[in-house]
Tab-separated table of C-alpha atoms and ligand atoms in Angstrom:
chain	number	residue	atom	x	y	z
O	1254	MET	CA	17.226	7.956	-6.950
O	1255	LYS	CA	19.170	5.678	-4.625
O	1256	THR	CA	17.649	2.225	-3.416
O	1257	ASN	CA	19.126	-0.342	-1.074
O	1258	ASN	CA	20.284	-2.787	-4.086
O	1259	GLN	CA	21.059	-0.046	-6.505
O	1260	LYS	CA	24.407	-1.574	-8.296
O	1261	GLU	CA	22.173	-2.228	-11.442
O	1262	ARG	CA	20.214	-0.758	-13.971
O	1263	LYS	CA	18.219	2.658	-12.993
O	1264	GLY	CA	14.618	2.165	-12.121
O	1265	TYR	CA	15.111	-1.677	-11.399
O	1266	PHE	CA	14.955	-3.625	-8.285
O	1267	GLY	CA	17.205	-6.269	-9.042
O	1268	ASP	CA	15.639	-8.094	-11.959
O	1269	PHE	CA	12.731	-6.069	-11.640
O	1270	GLY	CA	10.765	-3.075	-12.456
O	1271	GLY	CA	11.739	-0.837	-15.358
O	1272	GLN	CA	9.639	1.297	-17.686
O	1273	TYR	CA	7.416	-0.895	-19.895
O	1274	VAL	CA	5.488	1.847	-21.502
O	1275	PRO	CA	4.767	3.316	-24.906
O	1276	GLU	CA	6.860	6.097	-26.153
O	1277	THR	CA	4.603	8.995	-25.533
O	1278	LEU	CA	4.831	8.225	-21.935
O	1279	MET	CA	8.546	8.356	-21.914
O	1280	ALA	CA	8.690	11.846	-21.651
O	1281	PRO	CA	6.350	12.497	-18.515
O	1282	LEU	CA	8.109	9.786	-16.974
O	1283	GLN	CA	11.544	11.256	-17.177
O	1284	GLU	CA	9.781	15.053	-16.382
O	1285	LEU	CA	8.837	13.573	-13.155
O	1286	GLU	CA	11.694	12.111	-11.966
O	1287	LYS	CA	13.635	15.064	-12.693
O	1288	ALA	CA	11.254	16.964	-10.347
O	1289	TYR	CA	11.623	14.470	-7.841
O	1290	LEU	CA	15.135	14.206	-7.786
O	1291	LYS	CA	15.409	18.204	-7.126
O	1292	LEU	CA	12.246	18.248	-4.901
O	1293	SER	CA	13.088	15.625	-2.721
O	1294	ASN	CA	16.585	16.827	-1.476
O	1295	ASP	CA	15.019	20.430	-1.354
O	1296	LYS	CA	14.671	22.108	2.310
O	1297	SER	CA	11.871	23.896	1.959
O	1298	PHE	CA	9.720	21.057	0.371
O	1299	LYS	CA	10.577	18.798	2.870
O	1300	LYS	CA	9.519	21.487	5.861
O	1301	GLU	CA	6.145	22.360	3.777
O	1302	LEU	CA	5.431	18.371	3.210
O	1303	ALA	CA	6.485	17.753	7.109
O	1304	GLY	CA	3.970	20.377	8.018
O	1305	TRP	CA	1.170	19.012	5.880
O	1306	LEU	CA	1.839	15.511	7.161
O	1307	THR	CA	1.786	16.830	11.216
O	1308	ASN	CA	-1.124	19.232	10.717
O	1309	PHE	CA	-3.129	17.755	8.367
O	1310	VAL	CA	-2.391	14.067	7.879
O	1311	GLY	CA	-1.897	13.906	11.974
O	1312	ARG	CA	1.535	12.640	12.091
O	1313	PRO	CA	3.401	11.012	14.189
O	1314	THR	CA	0.821	7.950	14.225
O	1315	PRO	CA	0.934	6.147	17.670
O	1316	LEU	CA	2.898	3.047	18.151
O	1317	TYR	CA	0.511	1.078	20.475
O	1318	PHE	CA	1.463	-1.876	22.734
O	1319	ALA	CA	-1.494	-4.085	22.239
O	1320	ASN	CA	-1.259	-5.430	25.955
O	1321	GLN	CA	-4.439	-7.300	26.399
O	1322	LEU	CA	-3.830	-9.236	22.733
O	1323	THR	CA	-0.449	-10.463	23.726
O	1324	ASN	CA	-1.671	-11.261	27.033
O	1325	LYS	CA	-4.330	-13.352	25.508
O	1326	ILE	CA	-2.222	-14.960	23.109
O	1327	GLY	CA	0.510	-15.599	25.709
O	1328	GLY	CA	3.526	-15.255	23.386
O	1329	ALA	CA	5.415	-12.145	21.794
O	1330	LYS	CA	4.853	-8.564	22.411
O	1331	ILE	CA	2.653	-7.296	19.594
O	1332	TYR	CA	2.971	-3.064	19.036
O	1333	LEU	CA	0.739	-2.196	16.616
O	1334	LYS	CA	1.836	0.901	14.393
O	1335	ARG	CA	-1.572	3.018	14.056
O	1336	GLU	CA	-1.879	3.846	10.387
O	1337	ASP	CA	-5.683	3.769	10.954
O	1338	LEU	CA	-5.434	6.983	13.027
O	1339	THR	CA	-4.167	9.121	10.161
O	1340	HIS	CA	-6.783	11.470	8.430
O	1341	THR	CA	-9.310	9.607	6.104
O	1342	GLY	CA	-8.305	6.091	8.283
O	1343	ALA	CA	-5.395	4.731	6.034
O	1344	HIS	CA	-1.841	4.990	5.267
O	1345	LYS	CA	-2.657	5.936	1.565
O	1346	ILE	CA	-2.939	9.659	2.434
O	1347	ASN	CA	0.642	9.755	3.327
O	1348	ASN	CA	1.669	9.063	-0.332
O	1349	ALA	CA	-1.571	11.197	-1.985
O	1350	LEU	CA	-0.278	14.367	0.028
O	1351	GLY	CA	3.321	13.595	-1.225
O	1352	GLN	CA	2.524	13.335	-4.710
O	1353	ALA	CA	0.053	16.161	-5.041
O	1354	LEU	CA	2.285	18.569	-3.260
O	1355	LEU	CA	5.132	17.229	-5.576
O	1356	ALA	CA	2.738	18.384	-8.715
O	1357	LYS	CA	1.979	21.591	-7.655
O	1358	HIS	CA	5.635	22.327	-7.222
O	1359	MET	CA	5.961	21.067	-10.760
O	1360	GLY	CA	3.155	23.747	-11.652
O	1361	LYS	CA	0.228	21.173	-12.276
O	1362	LYS	CA	-3.329	22.345	-11.444
O	1363	ARG	CA	-5.083	19.013	-11.687
O	1364	LEU	CA	-4.581	15.460	-10.621
O	1365	ILE	CA	-5.601	12.083	-12.213
O	1366	ALA	CA	-6.183	9.018	-10.457
O	1367	GLU	CA	-7.742	5.508	-10.916
O	1368	THR	CA	-9.460	3.954	-7.847
O	1369	GLY	CA	-11.029	0.063	-7.600
O	1370	ALA	CA	-12.334	0.423	-3.981
O	1371	GLY	CA	-12.496	3.803	-3.770
O	1372	GLN	CA	-9.902	4.098	-1.004
O	1373	HIS	CA	-7.087	5.699	-3.034
O	1374	GLY	CA	-9.510	7.967	-4.927
O	1375	VAL	CA	-10.998	9.462	-1.672
O	1376	ALA	CA	-7.176	9.606	-0.511
O	1377	THR	CA	-6.456	11.865	-3.734
O	1378	ALA	CA	-9.720	13.843	-3.441
O	1379	THR	CA	-9.050	14.775	-0.243
O	1380	VAL	CA	-5.551	16.217	-0.977
O	1381	ALA	CA	-6.629	17.654	-3.762
O	1382	ALA	CA	-9.353	19.631	-1.977
O	1383	ALA	CA	-6.723	20.934	0.650
O	1384	LEU	CA	-3.943	21.830	-1.818
O	1385	GLY	CA	-6.979	23.496	-4.091
O	1386	MET	CA	-6.028	21.605	-7.023
O	1387	GLU	CA	-8.751	20.121	-9.586
O	1388	CYS	CA	-9.346	16.227	-9.055
O	1389	VAL	CA	-10.675	13.541	-11.640
O	1390	VAL	CA	-11.149	10.140	-10.500
O	1391	TYR	CA	-11.613	7.387	-13.047
O	1392	MET	CA	-13.272	4.017	-11.591
O	1393	GLY	CA	-15.300	1.338	-13.594
O	1394	THR	CA	-19.230	1.498	-13.370
O	1395	VAL	CA	-18.917	-2.282	-12.084
O	1396	ASP	CA	-17.058	-0.776	-8.730
O	1397	ILE	CA	-19.146	2.739	-8.750
O	1398	GLU	CA	-21.976	0.433	-8.272
O	1399	ARG	CA	-20.242	-1.518	-5.457
O	1400	GLN	CA	-18.728	1.782	-3.689
O	1401	GLN	CA	-21.512	4.296	-3.701
O	1402	PRO	CA	-20.334	5.719	-0.235
O	1403	ASN	CA	-16.689	6.484	-1.469
O	1404	VAL	CA	-18.102	7.940	-4.799
O	1405	GLN	CA	-20.180	10.208	-2.492
O	1406	ARG	CA	-17.314	11.004	-0.472
O	1407	MET	CA	-15.307	11.940	-3.598
O	1408	GLU	CA	-17.844	14.288	-4.882
O	1409	LEU	CA	-18.236	15.825	-1.823
O	1410	LEU	CA	-14.536	16.393	-1.801
O	1411	GLY	CA	-15.049	18.410	-5.027
O	1412	ALA	CA	-13.582	15.752	-7.285
O	1413	THR	CA	-15.216	14.742	-10.827
O	1414	VAL	CA	-15.563	10.680	-10.692
O	1415	MET	CA	-15.515	9.666	-14.478
O	1416	SER	CA	-17.238	6.317	-14.890
O	1417	VAL	CA	-15.431	3.944	-17.256
O	1418	SER	CA	-17.897	1.407	-19.016
O	1419	ALA	CA	-15.079	-0.423	-21.027
O	1420	GLY	CA	-14.032	-3.953	-20.900
O	1421	SER	CA	-14.702	-5.109	-17.384
O	1422	LYS	CA	-15.855	-1.885	-16.242
O	1423	THR	CA	-13.139	-2.674	-13.066
O	1424	LEU	CA	-9.650	-1.177	-12.155
O	1425	LYS	CA	-7.806	-2.283	-14.994
O	1426	ASP	CA	-10.019	-0.366	-17.652
O	1427	ALA	CA	-10.052	2.691	-15.261
O	1428	ILE	CA	-6.068	2.580	-15.437
O	1429	ASN	CA	-6.682	2.684	-19.353
O	1430	GLU	CA	-8.437	5.447	-19.254
O	1431	ALA	CA	-6.247	7.500	-16.682
O	1432	ILE	CA	-3.443	7.209	-18.808
O	1433	ARG	CA	-4.712	8.337	-22.023
O	1434	ASP	CA	-6.143	11.422	-19.748
O	1435	TRP	CA	-2.900	12.019	-18.631
O	1436	VAL	CA	-0.853	11.736	-21.972
O	1437	THR	CA	-3.546	14.269	-23.490
O	1438	ASN	CA	-3.085	16.407	-20.650
O	1439	ILE	CA	0.407	16.167	-19.527
O	1440	ASN	CA	1.146	19.983	-19.211
O	1441	SER	CA	-1.859	20.600	-16.647
O	1442	SER	CA	-1.928	17.363	-14.911
O	1443	HIS	CA	-0.124	14.757	-12.824
O	1444	TYR	CA	-1.214	10.746	-12.639
O	1445	LEU	CA	-1.318	10.113	-9.300
O	1446	ILE	CA	-0.321	6.311	-8.701
O	1447	GLY	CA	-1.921	4.659	-5.368
O	1448	SER	CA	0.795	2.038	-4.529
O	1449	VAL	CA	4.392	1.273	-5.430
O	1450	LEU	CA	3.551	0.132	-8.711
O	1451	GLY	CA	3.769	1.356	-12.103
O	1452	PRO	CA	6.807	2.552	-14.177
O	1453	HIS	CA	9.623	3.864	-12.703
O	1454	PRO	CA	9.696	6.484	-10.982
O	1455	TYR	CA	6.317	5.663	-9.025
O	1456	PRO	CA	7.713	2.808	-7.104
O	1457	THR	CA	10.297	4.979	-5.627
O	1458	ILE	CA	8.451	7.987	-5.169
O	1459	VAL	CA	5.557	6.295	-3.564
O	1460	ARG	CA	7.994	4.070	-1.629
O	1461	ASP	CA	9.735	7.214	-0.138
O	1462	PHE	CA	6.717	8.975	0.758
O	1463	GLN	CA	5.659	6.000	2.983
O	1464	LYS	CA	8.842	4.977	4.477
O	1465	ILE	CA	8.058	7.721	7.223
O	1466	ILE	CA	6.185	4.860	8.692
O	1467	GLY	CA	9.297	2.754	9.582
O	1468	GLU	CA	11.156	5.500	10.266
O	1469	GLU	CA	8.633	6.787	13.362
O	1470	ALA	CA	8.561	2.866	14.430
O	1471	ARG	CA	11.916	2.970	15.184
O	1472	ARG	CA	12.174	5.975	17.191
O	1473	GLN	CA	9.185	4.937	18.807
O	1474	ILE	CA	10.159	1.390	19.645
O	1475	LYS	CA	13.308	2.622	21.184
O	1476	GLU	CA	11.648	4.822	23.500
O	1477	GLN	CA	9.116	2.404	24.458
O	1478	ALA	CA	10.742	-0.594	24.703
O	1479	ASN	CA	14.417	0.434	24.445
O	1480	LYS	CA	15.439	-2.015	21.756
O	1481	LEU	CA	14.428	-2.609	18.110
O	1482	PRO	CA	11.851	-5.015	17.008
O	1483	ASP	CA	12.391	-8.839	16.174
O	1484	TYR	CA	9.946	-9.110	13.601
O	1485	LEU	CA	7.867	-6.655	11.308
O	1486	VAL	CA	4.465	-7.787	9.859
O	1487	ALA	CA	2.701	-5.948	7.139
O	1488	CYS	CA	-0.082	-6.860	4.277
O	1489	VAL	CA	0.479	-6.549	0.804
O	1490	GLY	CA	-1.708	-5.309	-2.205
O	1491	GLY	CA	0.452	-3.395	-4.075
O	1492	GLY	CA	3.060	-2.818	-1.578
O	1493	SER	CA	2.898	0.575	-0.233
O	1494	ASN	CA	2.173	0.190	3.560
O	1495	SER	CA	4.630	-2.727	3.912
O	1496	ILE	CA	7.458	-1.307	2.076
O	1497	GLY	CA	7.113	1.987	4.358
O	1498	LEU	CA	7.309	0.031	7.683
O	1499	PHE	CA	9.940	-2.421	6.182
O	1500	PHE	CA	12.318	0.174	4.538
O	1501	ASP	CA	14.079	1.959	6.924
O	1502	PHE	CA	14.827	-1.713	8.987
O	1503	LEU	CA	15.845	-3.467	5.675
O	1504	ASN	CA	19.680	-3.293	6.707
O	1505	GLU	CA	18.744	-4.537	10.121
O	1506	LYS	CA	19.735	-8.407	9.294
O	1507	ASN	CA	18.674	-9.349	12.787
O	1508	ILE	CA	14.874	-8.525	12.155
O	1509	LYS	CA	13.100	-11.137	10.298
O	1510	ILE	CA	10.600	-9.353	7.823
O	1511	ILE	CA	6.959	-10.752	6.726
O	1512	GLY	CA	4.623	-9.562	3.928
O	1513	VAL	CA	1.372	-10.987	4.210
O	1514	GLU	CA	-0.702	-11.423	0.819
O	1515	ALA	CA	-4.428	-12.225	0.456
O	1516	GLY	CA	-4.852	-16.231	0.701
O	1517	GLY	CA	-8.489	-15.450	-0.190
O	1518	PHE	CA	-10.412	-19.343	0.118
O	1519	GLY	CA	-6.708	-20.825	-0.020
O	1520	ILE	CA	-4.418	-21.321	-2.675
O	1521	LYS	CA	-5.557	-24.479	-4.035
O	1522	SER	CA	-8.748	-23.052	-4.878
O	1523	ASN	CA	-7.198	-20.288	-7.155
O	1524	LYS	CA	-9.458	-17.556	-5.515
O	1525	HIS	CA	-6.674	-15.649	-3.873
O	1526	ALA	CA	-4.461	-12.462	-4.381
O	1527	ALA	CA	-0.784	-14.363	-3.629
O	1528	ARG	CA	1.238	-13.463	-6.327
O	1529	PHE	CA	4.464	-15.421	-4.860
O	1530	ALA	CA	2.550	-18.310	-4.034
O	1531	GLY	CA	0.203	-18.439	-7.442
O	1532	GLY	CA	2.103	-16.252	-9.664
O	1533	ARG	CA	5.723	-15.602	-11.823
O	1534	PRO	CA	7.110	-13.026	-13.059
O	1535	GLY	CA	5.691	-10.846	-15.909
O	1536	ILE	CA	4.401	-7.551	-17.039
O	1537	LEU	CA	1.730	-5.542	-15.810
O	1538	HIS	CA	0.947	-1.702	-15.915
O	1539	GLY	CA	4.587	-0.665	-16.945
O	1540	THR	CA	6.355	-2.827	-14.383
O	1541	LEU	CA	8.108	-5.762	-14.317
O	1542	SER	CA	7.200	-8.072	-11.162
O	1543	TYR	CA	5.392	-10.866	-10.234
O	1544	VAL	CA	1.610	-11.278	-11.601
O	1545	LEU	CA	-1.025	-13.795	-11.537
O	1546	GLN	CA	-1.436	-14.855	-14.850
O	1547	ASP	CA	-2.242	-18.053	-16.956
O	1548	LYS	CA	-0.333	-20.109	-19.481
O	1549	TYR	CA	-0.848	-17.612	-21.959
O	1550	GLY	CA	0.246	-14.857	-20.186
O	1551	GLN	CA	-3.190	-13.602	-19.794
O	1552	ILE	CA	-3.966	-11.764	-16.043
O	1553	THR	CA	-5.970	-14.473	-14.005
O	1554	GLU	CA	-8.856	-13.391	-12.044
O	1555	THR	CA	-8.092	-12.207	-8.278
O	1556	HIS	CA	-10.064	-12.687	-4.898
O	1557	SER	CA	-9.840	-11.288	-1.461
O	1558	ILE	CA	-12.115	-10.344	1.119
O	1559	SER	CA	-10.421	-7.524	0.916
O	1560	ALA	CA	-10.215	-4.821	-2.025
O	1561	GLY	CA	-7.254	-3.489	-0.867
O	1562	LEU	CA	-4.958	-6.697	-1.502
O	1563	ASP	CA	-7.203	-7.654	-4.235
O	1564	TYR	CA	-4.703	-6.948	-7.328
O	1565	PRO	CA	-3.031	-9.194	-9.422
O	1566	SER	CA	0.656	-7.939	-9.311
O	1567	ILE	CA	2.760	-6.592	-6.854
O	1568	GLY	CA	5.538	-3.712	-6.348
O	1569	PRO	CA	8.662	-4.422	-8.004
O	1570	GLU	CA	10.757	-3.974	-4.644
O	1571	HIS	CA	8.700	-6.675	-3.380
O	1572	ALA	CA	9.591	-9.213	-6.051
O	1573	ASN	CA	13.516	-8.140	-5.420
O	1574	LEU	CA	13.012	-8.846	-1.700
O	1575	GLN	CA	11.455	-11.730	-2.114
O	1576	GLN	CA	14.194	-13.092	-4.547
O	1577	THR	CA	16.936	-12.027	-2.340
O	1578	LYS	CA	15.483	-13.313	0.571
O	1579	ARG	CA	15.228	-10.541	2.523
O	1580	VAL	CA	11.466	-10.474	3.250
O	1581	GLU	CA	9.371	-13.568	3.628
O	1582	TYR	CA	6.127	-13.676	2.200
O	1583	THR	CA	3.325	-15.743	3.187
O	1584	HIS	CA	-0.619	-15.617	3.110
O	1585	VAL	CA	-3.906	-15.653	5.356
O	1586	THR	CA	-6.856	-17.217	4.222
O	1587	ASP	CA	-10.673	-14.657	4.265
O	1588	GLU	CA	-11.558	-16.677	6.953
O	1589	GLU	CA	-8.373	-16.174	9.116
O	1590	ALA	CA	-8.032	-12.572	8.639
O	1591	LEU	CA	-12.246	-12.105	9.802
O	1592	LYS	CA	-11.314	-14.178	12.934
O	1593	ALA	CA	-8.196	-11.327	13.539
O	1594	PHE	CA	-10.917	-8.769	12.577
O	1595	MET	CA	-13.161	-9.822	15.893
O	1596	LEU	CA	-10.466	-10.332	18.079
O	1597	LEU	CA	-8.861	-7.160	17.568
O	1598	ALA	CA	-11.826	-5.377	18.222
O	1599	GLU	CA	-13.019	-7.506	21.352
O	1600	THR	CA	-9.454	-7.331	23.062
O	1601	GLU	CA	-8.146	-3.654	22.222
O	1602	GLY	CA	-10.935	-1.849	21.240
O	1603	ILE	CA	-9.813	-1.450	17.709
O	1604	ILE	CA	-11.737	-2.026	14.857
O	1605	PRO	CA	-8.838	-2.785	11.906
O	1606	ALA	CA	-9.487	-2.474	7.795
O	1607	LEU	CA	-9.757	-6.166	6.533
O	1608	GLU	CA	-6.461	-5.510	4.847
O	1609	SER	CA	-4.812	-4.823	8.006
O	1610	SER	CA	-6.617	-7.717	9.563
O	1611	HIS	CA	-4.484	-10.177	7.553
O	1612	ALA	CA	-1.146	-8.641	8.744
O	1613	VAL	CA	-2.587	-9.237	12.524
O	1614	ALA	CA	-4.091	-12.847	11.865
O	1615	TYR	CA	-0.246	-13.877	10.802
O	1616	ALA	CA	1.113	-11.605	13.717
O	1617	ILE	CA	-1.120	-13.842	15.980
O	1618	LYS	CA	0.313	-16.921	14.641
O	1619	LEU	CA	3.847	-15.740	14.967
O	1620	ALA	CA	3.346	-14.414	18.447
O	1621	LYS	CA	2.130	-17.804	19.606
O	1622	LYS	CA	5.285	-19.765	18.640
O	1623	LEU	CA	7.518	-17.234	20.216
O	1624	PRO	CA	8.908	-16.556	24.016
O	1625	LYS	CA	7.597	-13.354	25.775
O	1626	ASP	CA	10.595	-11.093	25.481
O	1627	LYS	CA	10.184	-10.860	21.704
O	1628	ILE	CA	8.604	-8.076	19.862
O	1629	ILE	CA	6.349	-7.950	16.867
O	1630	ILE	CA	5.469	-4.668	15.053
O	1631	VAL	CA	2.393	-4.678	12.989
O	1632	ASN	CA	1.273	-2.338	10.876
O	1633	LEU	CA	-2.265	-1.257	11.567
O	1634	SER	CA	-2.647	-0.094	7.972
O	1635	GLY	CA	-6.379	1.453	7.964
O	1636	ARG	CA	-9.347	1.345	10.075
O	1637	GLY	CA	-12.445	-1.054	9.682
O	1638	ASP	CA	-15.597	1.407	9.495
O	1639	LYS	CA	-15.474	0.991	5.555
O	1640	ASP	CA	-15.727	-2.775	5.652
O	1641	LEU	CA	-18.125	-2.938	8.464
O	1642	ALA	CA	-21.042	-4.120	6.379
O	1643	GLN	CA	-19.138	-6.454	4.323
O	1644	ALA	CA	-17.396	-8.155	7.313
O	1645	ILE	CA	-20.459	-8.835	9.620
O	1646	GLU	CA	-22.261	-10.517	6.920
O	1647	HIS	CA	-19.009	-13.021	6.210
O	1648	ILE	CA	-18.626	-13.596	10.003
O	1649	LYS	CA	-23.055	-14.848	9.831
O	1650	LYS	CA	-22.269	-16.346	7.009
O	1651	MET	CA	-18.935	-18.401	8.158
O	1652	LYS	CA	-20.624	-19.039	11.465
O	1653	LEU	CA	-17.269	-17.529	12.953
C	2268	LIG	C1	-5.130	0.070	-0.049
C	2268	LIG	C2	-5.047	-0.386	0.827
C	2268	LIG	C3	-4.158	-1.790	1.281
C	2268	LIG	C4	-3.249	-1.834	0.348
C	2268	LIG	O1	-2.534	-1.167	-0.420
C	2268	LIG	P1	-0.911	-1.528	-0.166
C	2268	LIG	O2	-0.506	-0.496	-1.276
C	2268	LIG	O3	-0.363	-2.636	-0.338
C	2268	LIG	O4	-0.436	-0.736	1.090
C	2268	LIG	C5	-3.676	-1.938	2.615
C	2268	LIG	N1	-4.496	-1.398	3.885
C	2268	LIG	C6	-5.780	-0.621	3.606
C	2268	LIG	C7	-6.346	-0.029	4.852
C	2268	LIG	C8	-5.648	0.041	2.228
C	2268	LIG	O5	-6.890	1.006	2.152
């Protein structure tokens, strides 16, 4: 598998990545890598995937010039890559579909996923239904309680939601159960990871299924503005929508690329999910990357108003892009994200996901400082319907 900086060890991005897993997982990971290498170069597989992306997901998504937002800010031109307009309303479906199709071609009949906020579970349940596959989604009992509408969606889509009451009863316990299931049912099942996380080859596979975002954006901005953008901005949870936008532009040295993490209540509060500002290298869920941890290496609690950014680690390719300084990582607070959420709704008639609002918030700050001929592309990773109740509650509380 070729990556941008693959002079070094297989499965690594510079110093980061790898396969820090128990021996029982090595064989299935190797099987997956082999199948992926073969299918990703297979013409008929590519054609089949492209058909699904067009007819089921709704690609290409538009690149939209946010004229009124740009005028209001009075600086650089802001373009939005509209992943919010995909089927199910976020970029996660690009990866879920790609992996499900891969699994189907590997002869697997069953998809295993884990989910925290439920978004990845819904994307997986959706593609499982469409491809006629079985689907089991592991979810902590605390999350099941908090995310009822997504549990209902998954069940309506025919998935089995397995409640996990071990440990903290949240995402990390659900991951343990999902892996246990995978090891037990290797022959029939594929473990569908939702972001550029986990052991090799997952970070590469997920990135490859998301890089279509940047490939489309490149074509679209050339058509609309007759040049490439000057800046790219995306929010970074695990890191899949951001690498999806960035990847095709990494070799364009004149383009500045910025990843935006969740600043929560601010770095000093310790209530955030800014892995580069507050973390250090460590291993979590099979990969070596930046991790929020205490002095003993125990994973620390994270906070973000957006569930999708609320994760203690970040994809290993991002750790390398940060170390090599190709991408700059910054963070915005809950409050800044909420203000951007409101502003985009008012000026453009688009209600963004709270995750995406972090990218919008940073783009607004950036655009103000730039001349009018500069172009910023922001990845609008998802729509905000799922966040409405929570956002309105916070807007009232914060008196925004
Ligand atoms: C899950 C999610 C994210 C964060 O995940 P990444 O892998 O970092 O992209 C961002 N935006 C939306 C809308 C999401 O659902």
